Amino acid sequence: MAELGASRSPRRRFLSQLQRAGFLLPAGLTGYLWFKGLHPSLPGWPCPLRALTGLPCPSCFLTRATSSSLQGNWSEALAQHAFGPLVAGALLVWSLQAIRHRRLWPGGLRLRPWQGGAGIALLLSYWGVRMVLHYRLGIPAFPSP
């Protein structure tokens, strides 16, 4: 039994250190997206829906739009995804608050269920309009990959 407890001790220490340093995660993510705006060839995750069906998902081009927003390229960001500047702003606020309070999710950044639902509804509505414009009316609403 003593051996089992001793083997968990380094793991517990690691998890404890990770929790204490977790407040840097938002800043790291924001920094990565800013850097990706300078170097678009950096690795990322391709959209699984688009890979399977060829159709863009509601968040397709959002990473590029967020990176462009963090670079200050507003027209390019809006051409890729209208939510890009909003996500970039949210990431900056989250990063600053996490560092300030030294917590991954500071108490002042609570998301109420209706806010999350409204955000999802807006994202799906925006995607639906883009799909109709692009695939039904032939108006380019998605940038070239």
XYZ file of C-alpha atoms in Angstrom:
145
model
C 0.000 0.000 0.000
C 2.827 2.401 0.805
C 4.209 1.889 -2.707
C 0.872 2.790 -4.283
C 0.662 6.047 -2.313
C 4.271 6.898 -3.187
C 3.639 6.365 -6.905
C 0.730 8.811 -6.837
C 2.659 11.513 -5.056
C 4.565 12.778 -8.149
C 1.360 12.607 -10.154
C -0.529 14.631 -7.560
C 2.303 17.153 -7.460
C 2.225 17.449 -11.238
C -1.560 17.941 -11.305
C -1.313 20.504 -8.538
C 1.358 22.422 -10.430
C -0.700 22.205 -13.604
C -3.743 23.614 -11.820
C -1.670 26.471 -10.425
C -0.225 27.272 -13.856
C -3.506 26.670 -15.714
C -4.289 30.376 -15.634
C -1.683 30.789 -18.392
C -3.653 28.588 -20.808
C -5.852 31.388 -22.235
C -2.822 33.624 -22.810
C -0.990 30.721 -24.455
C -3.941 30.041 -26.759
C -4.294 33.721 -27.616
C -0.559 33.990 -28.267
C -0.626 30.927 -30.499
C -3.507 32.344 -32.554
C -1.736 35.700 -32.841
C 1.429 33.927 -33.991
C -0.609 31.779 -36.404
C -1.805 35.021 -38.006
C 1.831 35.790 -38.825
C 2.616 32.220 -39.895
C -0.519 30.536 -41.305
C 1.402 27.323 -41.999
C 1.551 26.514 -38.268
C -0.333 23.311 -37.438
C -3.977 23.360 -36.511
C -7.021 21.112 -36.559
C -8.928 20.764 -39.821
C -12.705 20.785 -39.682
C -13.954 17.172 -39.447
C -17.375 18.031 -40.919
C -15.799 19.721 -43.909
C -13.363 16.825 -44.378
C -16.237 14.308 -44.372
C -18.894 16.199 -46.320
C -17.140 19.053 -48.105
C -19.535 21.479 -46.407
C -18.243 24.070 -43.963
C -19.439 23.897 -40.357
C -20.708 26.899 -38.357
C -17.214 27.636 -37.074
C -15.270 27.065 -40.300
C -12.807 29.916 -40.896
C -13.289 31.155 -37.316
C -9.682 30.330 -36.347
C -8.364 32.289 -39.320
C -10.729 35.163 -38.589
C -9.645 35.220 -34.937
C -5.973 35.206 -35.946
C -6.593 38.030 -38.403
C -8.442 39.986 -35.724
C -5.565 39.574 -33.283
C -3.281 40.946 -35.998
C -5.594 43.931 -36.521
C -6.648 42.885 -40.042
C -10.335 43.638 -39.489
C -11.534 43.511 -43.107
C -9.792 40.185 -43.690
C -11.196 38.838 -40.415
C -14.757 39.861 -41.257
C -14.447 38.366 -44.746
C -13.533 35.020 -43.167
C -16.035 34.916 -40.284
C -18.042 37.706 -38.651
C -17.499 36.233 -35.185
C -13.680 36.431 -35.463
C -13.323 39.873 -33.840
C -15.756 38.858 -31.071
C -13.829 35.683 -30.304
C -10.519 37.583 -30.375
C -11.909 40.143 -27.928
C -13.262 37.415 -25.657
C -9.907 35.625 -25.701
C -8.081 38.812 -24.768
C -10.466 39.538 -21.880
C -10.246 35.923 -20.688
C -6.440 35.989 -20.877
C -6.113 39.231 -18.942
C -8.621 38.201 -16.283
C -7.039 34.759 -15.880
C -3.601 36.291 -15.375
C -4.931 38.993 -13.073
C -6.804 36.539 -10.830
C -4.360 33.636 -11.356
C -7.276 31.309 -12.156
C -8.124 29.510 -15.390
C -11.748 30.639 -15.188
C -12.052 33.798 -13.065
C -15.287 34.206 -11.112
C -16.308 37.367 -12.969
C -16.460 35.539 -16.301
C -19.557 33.461 -15.623
C -21.590 32.551 -18.681
C -25.299 32.227 -18.053
C -27.170 29.476 -19.913
C -29.274 31.945 -21.892
C -26.100 33.732 -23.047
C -24.588 30.489 -24.283
C -27.843 29.563 -26.006
C -28.122 32.982 -27.640
C -24.522 32.727 -28.859
C -25.131 29.290 -30.358
C -28.376 30.491 -31.990
C -26.571 33.489 -33.530
C -23.730 31.290 -34.771
C -26.149 28.801 -36.354
C -28.223 31.605 -37.906
C -25.117 33.221 -39.371
C -24.018 29.855 -40.747
C -27.462 29.228 -42.253
C -27.444 32.580 -44.042
C -23.959 31.899 -45.376
C -24.973 28.428 -46.589
C -27.998 29.802 -48.445
C -25.990 32.629 -49.990
C -23.139 30.381 -51.051
C -24.862 27.171 -52.135
C -28.340 28.339 -53.160
C -27.775 31.812 -54.556
C -24.201 31.398 -55.770
C -22.937 34.419 -53.826
C -19.503 33.611 -52.353
C -20.016 33.648 -48.579
C -17.049 31.437 -47.663
C -13.426 32.247 -48.475
C -11.304 29.803 -50.435
C -9.460 27.386 -48.128
